[in-house]
Coordinates of N, CA and C in Angstrom, one line a residue:
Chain G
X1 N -12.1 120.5 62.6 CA -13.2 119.6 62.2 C -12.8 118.2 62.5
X2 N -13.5 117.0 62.4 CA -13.7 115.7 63.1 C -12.5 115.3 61.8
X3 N -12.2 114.4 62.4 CA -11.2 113.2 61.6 C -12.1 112.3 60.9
X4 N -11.4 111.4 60.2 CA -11.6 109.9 59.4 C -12.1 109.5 61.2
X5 N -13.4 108.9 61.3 CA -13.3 107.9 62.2 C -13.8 106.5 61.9
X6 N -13.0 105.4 62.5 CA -12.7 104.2 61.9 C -13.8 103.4 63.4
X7 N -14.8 102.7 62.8 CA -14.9 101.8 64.4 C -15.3 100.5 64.0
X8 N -15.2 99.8 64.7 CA -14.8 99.4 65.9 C -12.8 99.6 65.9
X9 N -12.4 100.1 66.7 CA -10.5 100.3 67.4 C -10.6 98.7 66.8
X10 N -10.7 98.1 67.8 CA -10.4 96.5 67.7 C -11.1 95.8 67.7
X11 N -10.9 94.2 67.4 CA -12.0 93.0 66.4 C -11.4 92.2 66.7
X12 N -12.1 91.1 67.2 CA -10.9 89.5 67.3 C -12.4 88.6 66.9
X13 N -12.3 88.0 65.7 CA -13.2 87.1 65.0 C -12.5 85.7 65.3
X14 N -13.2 84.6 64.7 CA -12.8 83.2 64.3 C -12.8 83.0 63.0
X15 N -11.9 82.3 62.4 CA -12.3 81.9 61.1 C -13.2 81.6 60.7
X16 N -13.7 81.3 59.7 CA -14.6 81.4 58.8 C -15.8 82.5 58.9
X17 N -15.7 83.4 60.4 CA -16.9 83.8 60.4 C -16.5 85.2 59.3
X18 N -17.1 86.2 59.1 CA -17.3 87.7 58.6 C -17.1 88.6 59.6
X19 N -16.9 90.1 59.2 CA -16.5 91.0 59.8 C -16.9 92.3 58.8
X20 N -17.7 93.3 59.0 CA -17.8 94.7 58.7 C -17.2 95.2 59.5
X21 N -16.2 96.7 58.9 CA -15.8 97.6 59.5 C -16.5 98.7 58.6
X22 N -16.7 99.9 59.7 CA -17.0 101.3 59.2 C -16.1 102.3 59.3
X23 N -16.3 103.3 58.3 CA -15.7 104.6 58.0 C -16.0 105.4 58.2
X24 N -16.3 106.5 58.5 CA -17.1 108.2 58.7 C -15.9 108.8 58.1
X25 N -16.1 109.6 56.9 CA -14.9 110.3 56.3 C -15.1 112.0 57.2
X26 N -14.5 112.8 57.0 CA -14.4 114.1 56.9 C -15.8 114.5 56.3
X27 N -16.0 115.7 57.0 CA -17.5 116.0 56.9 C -17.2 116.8 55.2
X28 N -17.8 116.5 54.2 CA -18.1 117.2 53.0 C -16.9 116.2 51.8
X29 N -16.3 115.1 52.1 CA -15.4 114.8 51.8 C -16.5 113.1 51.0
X30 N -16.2 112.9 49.6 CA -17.1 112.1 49.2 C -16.2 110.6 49.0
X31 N -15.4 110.8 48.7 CA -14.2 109.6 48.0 C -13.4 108.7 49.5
X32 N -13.6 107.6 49.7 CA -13.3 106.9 50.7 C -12.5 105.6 50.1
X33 N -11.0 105.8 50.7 CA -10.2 104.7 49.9 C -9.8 103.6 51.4
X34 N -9.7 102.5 51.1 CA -9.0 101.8 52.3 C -7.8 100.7 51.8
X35 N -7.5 100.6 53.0 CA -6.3 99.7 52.6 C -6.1 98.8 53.6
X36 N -5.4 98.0 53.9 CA -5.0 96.8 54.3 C -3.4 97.0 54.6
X37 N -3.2 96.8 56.1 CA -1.7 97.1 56.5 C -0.8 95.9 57.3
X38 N 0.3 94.8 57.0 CA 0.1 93.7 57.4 C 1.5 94.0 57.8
X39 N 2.3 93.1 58.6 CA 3.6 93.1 58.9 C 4.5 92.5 57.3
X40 N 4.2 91.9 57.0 CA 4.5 90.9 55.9 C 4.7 91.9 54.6
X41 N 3.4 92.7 54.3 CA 2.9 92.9 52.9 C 2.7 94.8 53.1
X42 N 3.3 95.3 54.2 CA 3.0 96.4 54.4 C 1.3 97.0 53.8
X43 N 0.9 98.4 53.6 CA -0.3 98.8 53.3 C 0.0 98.5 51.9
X44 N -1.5 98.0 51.3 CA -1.8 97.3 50.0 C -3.3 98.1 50.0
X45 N -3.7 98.5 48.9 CA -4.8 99.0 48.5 C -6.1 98.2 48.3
X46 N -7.0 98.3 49.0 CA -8.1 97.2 48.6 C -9.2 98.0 47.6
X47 N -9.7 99.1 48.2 CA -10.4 100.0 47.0 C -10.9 100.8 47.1
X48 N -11.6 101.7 46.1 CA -12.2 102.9 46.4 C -13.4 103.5 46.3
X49 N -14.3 104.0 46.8 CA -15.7 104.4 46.6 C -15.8 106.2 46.4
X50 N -16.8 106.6 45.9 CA -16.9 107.5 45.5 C -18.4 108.0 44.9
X51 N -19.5 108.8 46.0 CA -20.9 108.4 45.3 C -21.3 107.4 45.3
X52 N -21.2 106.7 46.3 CA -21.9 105.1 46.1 C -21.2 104.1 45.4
X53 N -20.5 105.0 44.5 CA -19.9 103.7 43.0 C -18.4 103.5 43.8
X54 N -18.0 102.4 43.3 CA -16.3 101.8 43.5 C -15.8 101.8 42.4
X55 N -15.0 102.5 42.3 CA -14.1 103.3 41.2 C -12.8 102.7 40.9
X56 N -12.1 101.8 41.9 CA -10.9 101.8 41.9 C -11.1 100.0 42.6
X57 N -9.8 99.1 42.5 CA -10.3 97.7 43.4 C -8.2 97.5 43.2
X58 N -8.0 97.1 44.4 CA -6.9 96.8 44.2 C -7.1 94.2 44.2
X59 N -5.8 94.0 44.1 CA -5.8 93.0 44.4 C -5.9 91.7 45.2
X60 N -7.3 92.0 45.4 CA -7.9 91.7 46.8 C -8.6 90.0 46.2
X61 N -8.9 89.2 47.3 CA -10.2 88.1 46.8 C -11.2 88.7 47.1
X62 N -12.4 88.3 46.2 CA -13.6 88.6 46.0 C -14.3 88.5 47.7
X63 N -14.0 88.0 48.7 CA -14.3 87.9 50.0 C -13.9 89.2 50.7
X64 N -13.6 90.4 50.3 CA -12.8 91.8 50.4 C -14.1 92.4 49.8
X65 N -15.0 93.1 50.4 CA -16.2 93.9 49.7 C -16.6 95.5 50.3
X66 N -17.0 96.2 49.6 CA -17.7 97.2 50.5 C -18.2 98.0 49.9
X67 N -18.8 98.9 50.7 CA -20.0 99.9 50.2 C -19.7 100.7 50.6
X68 N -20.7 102.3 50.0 CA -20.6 103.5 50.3 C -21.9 104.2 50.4
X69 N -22.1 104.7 51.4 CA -23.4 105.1 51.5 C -23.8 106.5 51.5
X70 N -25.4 107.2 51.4 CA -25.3 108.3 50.6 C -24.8 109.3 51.4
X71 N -24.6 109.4 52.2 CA -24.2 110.2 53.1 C -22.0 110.1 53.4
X72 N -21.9 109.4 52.1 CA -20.3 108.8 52.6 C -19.8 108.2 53.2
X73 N -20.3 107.8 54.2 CA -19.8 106.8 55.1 C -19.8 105.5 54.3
X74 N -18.4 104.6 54.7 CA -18.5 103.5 53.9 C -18.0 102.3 55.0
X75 N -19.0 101.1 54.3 CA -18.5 99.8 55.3 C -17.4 99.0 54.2
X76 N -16.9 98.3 54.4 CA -16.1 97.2 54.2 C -16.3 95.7 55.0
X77 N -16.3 94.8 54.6 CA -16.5 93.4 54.3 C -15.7 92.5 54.5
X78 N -15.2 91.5 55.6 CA -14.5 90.7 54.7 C -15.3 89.3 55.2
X79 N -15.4 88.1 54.4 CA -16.7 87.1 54.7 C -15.0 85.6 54.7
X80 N -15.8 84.8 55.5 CA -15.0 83.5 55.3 C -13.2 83.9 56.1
X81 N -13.7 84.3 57.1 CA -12.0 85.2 57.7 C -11.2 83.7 58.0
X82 N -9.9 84.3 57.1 CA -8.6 83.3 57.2 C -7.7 84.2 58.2
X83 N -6.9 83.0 58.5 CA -6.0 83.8 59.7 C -5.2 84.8 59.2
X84 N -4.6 84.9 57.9 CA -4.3 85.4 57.2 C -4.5 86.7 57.1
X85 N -5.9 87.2 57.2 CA -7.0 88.1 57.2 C -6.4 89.4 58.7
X86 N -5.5 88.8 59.9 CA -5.5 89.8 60.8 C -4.5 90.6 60.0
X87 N -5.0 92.2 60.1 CA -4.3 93.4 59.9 C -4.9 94.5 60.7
X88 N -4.1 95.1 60.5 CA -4.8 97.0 60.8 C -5.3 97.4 59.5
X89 N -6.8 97.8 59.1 CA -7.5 98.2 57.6 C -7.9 99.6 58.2
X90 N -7.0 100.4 57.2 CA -7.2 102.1 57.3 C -8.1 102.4 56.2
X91 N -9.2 103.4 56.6 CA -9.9 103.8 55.3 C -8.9 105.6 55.4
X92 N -9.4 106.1 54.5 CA -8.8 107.7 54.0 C -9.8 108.0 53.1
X93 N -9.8 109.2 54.0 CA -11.0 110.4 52.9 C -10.5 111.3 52.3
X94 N -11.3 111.5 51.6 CA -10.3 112.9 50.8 C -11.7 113.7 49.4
X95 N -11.5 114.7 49.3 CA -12.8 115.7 49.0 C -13.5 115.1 47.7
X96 N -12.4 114.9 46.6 CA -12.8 114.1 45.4 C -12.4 112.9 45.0
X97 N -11.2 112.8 45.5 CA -11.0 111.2 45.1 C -9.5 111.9 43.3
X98 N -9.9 112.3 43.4 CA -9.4 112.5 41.6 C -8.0 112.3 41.9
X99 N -7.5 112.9 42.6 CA -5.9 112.8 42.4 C -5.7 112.2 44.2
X100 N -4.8 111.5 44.6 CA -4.6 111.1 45.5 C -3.7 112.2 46.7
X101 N -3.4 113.2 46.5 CA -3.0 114.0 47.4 C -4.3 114.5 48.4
X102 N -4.2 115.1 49.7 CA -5.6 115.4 50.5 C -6.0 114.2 50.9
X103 N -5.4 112.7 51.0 CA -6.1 111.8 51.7 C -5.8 111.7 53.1
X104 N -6.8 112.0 54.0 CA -6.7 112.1 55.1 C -6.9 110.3 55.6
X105 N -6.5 110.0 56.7 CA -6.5 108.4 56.9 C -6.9 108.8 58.3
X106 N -8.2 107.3 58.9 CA -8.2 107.1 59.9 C -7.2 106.1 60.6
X107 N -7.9 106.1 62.4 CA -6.3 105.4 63.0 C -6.7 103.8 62.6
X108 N -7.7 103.3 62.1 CA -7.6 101.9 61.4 C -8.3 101.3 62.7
X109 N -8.5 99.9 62.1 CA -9.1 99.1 63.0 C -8.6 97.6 62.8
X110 N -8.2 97.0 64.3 CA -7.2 96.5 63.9 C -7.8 94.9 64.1
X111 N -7.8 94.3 63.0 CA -8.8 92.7 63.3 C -7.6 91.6 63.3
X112 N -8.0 90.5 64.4 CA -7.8 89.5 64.7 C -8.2 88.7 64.8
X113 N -7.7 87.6 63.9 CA -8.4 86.0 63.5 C -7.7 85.3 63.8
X114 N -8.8 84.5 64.8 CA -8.0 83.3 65.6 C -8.7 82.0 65.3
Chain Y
X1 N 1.6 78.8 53.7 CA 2.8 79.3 53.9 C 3.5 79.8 55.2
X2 N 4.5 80.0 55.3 CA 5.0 80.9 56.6 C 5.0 82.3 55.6
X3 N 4.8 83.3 56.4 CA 4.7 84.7 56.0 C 6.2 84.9 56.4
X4 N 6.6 86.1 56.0 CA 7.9 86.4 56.2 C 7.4 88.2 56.5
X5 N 8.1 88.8 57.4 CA 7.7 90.2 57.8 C 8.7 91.0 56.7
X6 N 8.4 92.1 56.5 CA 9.0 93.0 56.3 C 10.3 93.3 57.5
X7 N 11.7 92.9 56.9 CA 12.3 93.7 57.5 C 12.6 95.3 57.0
X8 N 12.0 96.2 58.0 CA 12.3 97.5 57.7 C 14.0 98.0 58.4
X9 N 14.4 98.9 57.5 CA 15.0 99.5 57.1 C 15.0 100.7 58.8
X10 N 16.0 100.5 59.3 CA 15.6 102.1 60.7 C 16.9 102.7 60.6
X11 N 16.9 103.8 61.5 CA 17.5 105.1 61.4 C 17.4 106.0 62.8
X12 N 18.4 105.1 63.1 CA 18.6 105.8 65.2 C 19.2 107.5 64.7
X13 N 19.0 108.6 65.1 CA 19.8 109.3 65.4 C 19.3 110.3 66.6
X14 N 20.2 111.4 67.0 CA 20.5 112.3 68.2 C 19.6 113.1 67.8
X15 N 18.7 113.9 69.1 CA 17.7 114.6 68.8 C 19.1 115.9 68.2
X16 N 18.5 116.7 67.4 CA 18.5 117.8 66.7 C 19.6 118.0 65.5
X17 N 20.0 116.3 65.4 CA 20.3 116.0 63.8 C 19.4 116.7 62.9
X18 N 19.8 116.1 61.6 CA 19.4 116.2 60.8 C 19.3 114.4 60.2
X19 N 18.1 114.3 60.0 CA 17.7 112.7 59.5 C 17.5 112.7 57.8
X20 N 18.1 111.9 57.1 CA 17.4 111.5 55.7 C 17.1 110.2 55.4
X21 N 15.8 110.0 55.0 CA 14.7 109.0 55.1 C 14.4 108.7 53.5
X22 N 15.1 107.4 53.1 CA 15.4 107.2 51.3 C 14.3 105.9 50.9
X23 N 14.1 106.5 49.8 CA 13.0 105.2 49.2 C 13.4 105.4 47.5
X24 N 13.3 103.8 47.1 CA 13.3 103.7 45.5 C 11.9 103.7 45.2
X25 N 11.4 104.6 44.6 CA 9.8 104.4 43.8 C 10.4 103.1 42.5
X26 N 9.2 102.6 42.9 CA 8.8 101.7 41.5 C 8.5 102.0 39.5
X27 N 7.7 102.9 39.7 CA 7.0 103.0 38.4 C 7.6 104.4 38.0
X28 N 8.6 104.3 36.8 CA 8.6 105.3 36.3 C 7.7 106.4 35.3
X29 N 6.4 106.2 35.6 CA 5.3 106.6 35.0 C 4.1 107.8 36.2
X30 N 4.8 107.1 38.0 CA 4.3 108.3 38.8 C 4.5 109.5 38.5
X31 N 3.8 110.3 38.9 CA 3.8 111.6 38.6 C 3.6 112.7 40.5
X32 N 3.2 111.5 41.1 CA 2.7 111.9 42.0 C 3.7 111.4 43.2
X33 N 4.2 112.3 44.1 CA 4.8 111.1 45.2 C 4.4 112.0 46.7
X34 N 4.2 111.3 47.6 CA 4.1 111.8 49.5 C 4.7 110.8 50.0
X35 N 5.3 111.8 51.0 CA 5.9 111.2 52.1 C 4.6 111.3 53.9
X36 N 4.5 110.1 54.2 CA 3.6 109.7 55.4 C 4.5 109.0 56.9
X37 N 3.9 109.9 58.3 CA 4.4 109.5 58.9 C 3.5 108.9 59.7
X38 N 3.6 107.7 60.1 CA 2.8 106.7 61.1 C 3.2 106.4 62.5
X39 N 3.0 107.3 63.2 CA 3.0 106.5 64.8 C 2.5 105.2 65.3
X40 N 2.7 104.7 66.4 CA 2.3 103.4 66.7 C 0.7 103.9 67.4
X41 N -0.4 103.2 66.8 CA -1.5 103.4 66.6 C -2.0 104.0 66.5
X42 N -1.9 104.7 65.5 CA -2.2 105.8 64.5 C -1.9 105.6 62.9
X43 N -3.1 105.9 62.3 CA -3.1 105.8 60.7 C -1.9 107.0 60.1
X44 N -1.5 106.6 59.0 CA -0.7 107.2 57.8 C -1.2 109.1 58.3
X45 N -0.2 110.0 58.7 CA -0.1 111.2 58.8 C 0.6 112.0 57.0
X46 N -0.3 112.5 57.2 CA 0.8 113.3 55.3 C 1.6 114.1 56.0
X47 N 3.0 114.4 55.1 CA 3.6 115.0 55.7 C 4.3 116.1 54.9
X48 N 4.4 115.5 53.4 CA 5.0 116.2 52.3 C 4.6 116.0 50.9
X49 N 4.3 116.9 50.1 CA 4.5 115.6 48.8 C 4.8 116.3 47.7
X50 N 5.2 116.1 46.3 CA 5.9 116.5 45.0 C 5.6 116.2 44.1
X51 N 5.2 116.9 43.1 CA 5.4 116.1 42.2 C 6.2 116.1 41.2
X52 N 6.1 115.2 39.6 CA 7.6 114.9 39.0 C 8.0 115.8 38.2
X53 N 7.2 117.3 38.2 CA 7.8 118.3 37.3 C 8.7 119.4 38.3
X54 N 9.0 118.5 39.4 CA 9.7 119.5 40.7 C 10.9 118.2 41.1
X55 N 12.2 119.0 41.6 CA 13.0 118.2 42.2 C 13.5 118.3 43.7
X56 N 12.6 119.7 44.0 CA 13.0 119.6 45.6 C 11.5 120.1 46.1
X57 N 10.9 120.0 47.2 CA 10.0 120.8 47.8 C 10.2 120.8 49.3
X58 N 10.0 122.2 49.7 CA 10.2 122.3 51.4 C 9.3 122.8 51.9
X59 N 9.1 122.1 53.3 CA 8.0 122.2 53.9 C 8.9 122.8 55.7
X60 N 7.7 122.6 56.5 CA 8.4 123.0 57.8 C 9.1 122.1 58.3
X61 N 10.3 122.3 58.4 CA 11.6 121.2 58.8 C 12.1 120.1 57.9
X62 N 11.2 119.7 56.8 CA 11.5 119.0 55.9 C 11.4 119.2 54.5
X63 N 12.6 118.3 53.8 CA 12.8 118.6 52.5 C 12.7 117.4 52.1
X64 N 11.7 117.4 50.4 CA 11.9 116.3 50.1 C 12.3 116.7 48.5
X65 N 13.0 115.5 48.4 CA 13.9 115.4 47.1 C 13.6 114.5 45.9
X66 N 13.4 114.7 44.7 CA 13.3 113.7 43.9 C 14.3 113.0 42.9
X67 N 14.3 112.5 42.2 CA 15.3 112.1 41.9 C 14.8 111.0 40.3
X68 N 14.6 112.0 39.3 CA 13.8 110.4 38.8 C 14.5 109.4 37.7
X69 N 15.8 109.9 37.2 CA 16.6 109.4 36.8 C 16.7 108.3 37.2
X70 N 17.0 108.2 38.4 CA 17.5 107.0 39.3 C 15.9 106.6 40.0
X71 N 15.0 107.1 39.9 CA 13.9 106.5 40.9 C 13.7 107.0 42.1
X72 N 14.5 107.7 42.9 CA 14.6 108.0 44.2 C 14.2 109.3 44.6
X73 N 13.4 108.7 45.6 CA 12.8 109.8 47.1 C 13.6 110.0 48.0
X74 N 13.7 111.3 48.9 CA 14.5 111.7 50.2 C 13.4 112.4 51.1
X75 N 13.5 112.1 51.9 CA 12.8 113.0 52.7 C 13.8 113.5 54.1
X76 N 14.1 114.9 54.2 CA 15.0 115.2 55.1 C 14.4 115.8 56.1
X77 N 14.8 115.6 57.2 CA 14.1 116.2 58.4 C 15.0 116.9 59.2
X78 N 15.0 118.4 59.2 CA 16.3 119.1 60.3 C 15.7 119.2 61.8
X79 N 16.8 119.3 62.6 CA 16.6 119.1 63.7 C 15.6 118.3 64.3
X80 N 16.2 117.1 64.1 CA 14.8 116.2 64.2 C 14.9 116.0 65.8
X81 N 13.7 115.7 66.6 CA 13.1 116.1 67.7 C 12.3 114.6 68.2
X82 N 12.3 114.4 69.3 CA 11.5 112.7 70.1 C 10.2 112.5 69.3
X83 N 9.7 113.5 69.3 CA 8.0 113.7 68.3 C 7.9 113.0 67.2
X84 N 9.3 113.5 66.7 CA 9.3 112.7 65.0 C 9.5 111.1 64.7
X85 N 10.3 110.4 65.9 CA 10.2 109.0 66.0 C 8.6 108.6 65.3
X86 N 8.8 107.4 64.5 CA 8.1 107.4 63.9 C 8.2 106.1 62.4
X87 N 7.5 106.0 61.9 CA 7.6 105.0 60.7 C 7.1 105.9 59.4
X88 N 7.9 106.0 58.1 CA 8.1 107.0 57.6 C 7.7 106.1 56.1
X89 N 6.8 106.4 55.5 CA 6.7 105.9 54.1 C 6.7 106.7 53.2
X90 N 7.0 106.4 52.1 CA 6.8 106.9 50.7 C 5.5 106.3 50.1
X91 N 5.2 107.0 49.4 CA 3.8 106.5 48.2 C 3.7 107.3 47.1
X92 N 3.9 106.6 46.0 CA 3.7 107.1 45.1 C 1.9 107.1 44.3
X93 N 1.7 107.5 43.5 CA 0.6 107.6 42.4 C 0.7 106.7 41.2
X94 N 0.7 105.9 40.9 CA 0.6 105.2 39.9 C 0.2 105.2 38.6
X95 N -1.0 106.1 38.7 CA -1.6 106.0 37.6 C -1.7 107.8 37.1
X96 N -0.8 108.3 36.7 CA -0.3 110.0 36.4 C -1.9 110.0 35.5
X97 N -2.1 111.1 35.5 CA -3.4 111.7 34.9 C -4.3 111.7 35.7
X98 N -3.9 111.6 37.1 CA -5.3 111.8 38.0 C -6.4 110.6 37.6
X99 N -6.8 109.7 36.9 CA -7.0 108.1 37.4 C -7.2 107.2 38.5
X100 N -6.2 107.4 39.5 CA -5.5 106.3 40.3 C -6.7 105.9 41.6
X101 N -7.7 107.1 41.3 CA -9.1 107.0 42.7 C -8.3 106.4 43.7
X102 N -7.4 106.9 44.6 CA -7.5 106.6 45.3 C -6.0 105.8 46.0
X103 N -5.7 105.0 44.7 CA -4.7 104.1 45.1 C -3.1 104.8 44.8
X104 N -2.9 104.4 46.2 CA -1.5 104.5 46.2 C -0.3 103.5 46.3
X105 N 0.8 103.1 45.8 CA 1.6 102.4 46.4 C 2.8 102.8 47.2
X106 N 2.3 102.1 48.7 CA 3.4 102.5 49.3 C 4.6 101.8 49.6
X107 N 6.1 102.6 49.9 CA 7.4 101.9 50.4 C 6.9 100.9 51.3
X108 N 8.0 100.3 51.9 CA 7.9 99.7 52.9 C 7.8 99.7 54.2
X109 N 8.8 101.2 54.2 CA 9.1 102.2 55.3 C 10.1 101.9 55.9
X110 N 10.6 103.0 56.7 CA 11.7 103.6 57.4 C 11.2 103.7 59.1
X111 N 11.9 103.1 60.4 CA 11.3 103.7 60.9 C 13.0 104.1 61.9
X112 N 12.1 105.4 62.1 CA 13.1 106.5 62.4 C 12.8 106.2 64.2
X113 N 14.2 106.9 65.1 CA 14.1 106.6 66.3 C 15.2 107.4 66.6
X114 N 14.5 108.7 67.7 CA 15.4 109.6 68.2 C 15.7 110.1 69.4
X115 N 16.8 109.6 69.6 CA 17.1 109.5 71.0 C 17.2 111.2 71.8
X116 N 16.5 111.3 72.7 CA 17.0 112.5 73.5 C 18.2 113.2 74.2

């Protein structure tokens, strides 16, 4: 069956502008977590959807947003891009969400702010 | 600021060693721990995982170990092989009772490098 697919691969924005990235989880798979992967700060959790609802938020600024749509697929957000902001952001699917084992991860998408 | 990178932690060895790949978990309240391997451009691969009412589990070529006394993870890999090169994390569960939606925290990582 199909993977997590993550798109756009790669992104090179300017500051201040915004950026959506999308998700396609695993076909039947509802729970979509992503994360944030930096040289500095390694992968840090930004948050979790599940049914539409966000279940879970790690330590993010409010400029870090996203959605889940009915069909599971989920976007992510980030608005006001600091340079700060370039990483690789992996989403991971997984069937329920309840326990974190079965998270399958896409290959991420890797944004650049210049 | 200036950022400062993670220096990780690496681990040269001969293909068909045997490699062990160590992390301190944080929270002695996980219940949950995986070990993930990451190629260069490629997302987080699962590879093993345990939880805290177990102290060893084996998988194909790899053993992982727990240790909670002390906090510590092992992940052993026999005859390790060019394929396996790689960046190697730990991640625990945080939030035991199934809670955690989602979030994991991970090591820092190890990155493993095996010469032919």
């Amino acid at each position: 069956k199909a993977g997590v697919t993550q798109t756009p691969r790669y992104l090179i924005k300017t500051r201040g502008q915004q950026v959506t990235l999308s998700c396609s989880p695993i076909s039947g798979h509802r729970s979509v977590s992503w994360y944030q992967q930096t040289p500095g700060q390694g992968l840090q959790f930004l948050f979790e959807y599940f049914s539409e609802t966000q279940r879970n938020k790690g330590n993010f600024p409010g400029r870090f947003s996203g959605r889940q749509f009915s069909n599971s697929r989920s976007e992510m957000n980030v608005s006001t891009l600091e340079l700060g902001d370039s990483a690789l952001y992996l989403c991971a699917s997984s069937l329920l969400g309840q326990e974190t084992y079965g998270y399958t991860f896409g290959s991420g998408t890797r944004l650049t702010v210049v | 600021g200036e950022s400062v990178g993670l220096h990780l932690p690496t681990l040269s060895v001969q293909e068909g060693d045997n490699s062990i790949i160590n992390c301190a978990y944080s929270n002695s309240a996980s219940d949950y721990f995986i070990w993930y391997k990451q190629e260069s451009g490629k997302g987080p691969q699962f590879i093993i995982d345990i939880r805290s009412n177990m102290d060893k589990r084996q998988g194909q070529r790899v053993t992982v170990l727990l240790n909670k006394t002390v906090k510590h993870l092992s992940l052993q890999i026999a005859a390790t092989q060019p394929g396996d090169s790689a960046v190697y994390f730990c991640a625990e569960d945080p939030n035991a009772g199934g809670t955690s939606y989602g979030k994991l925290t991970f090591g820092q990582g190890t990155i493993l490098t095996v010469h032919p």
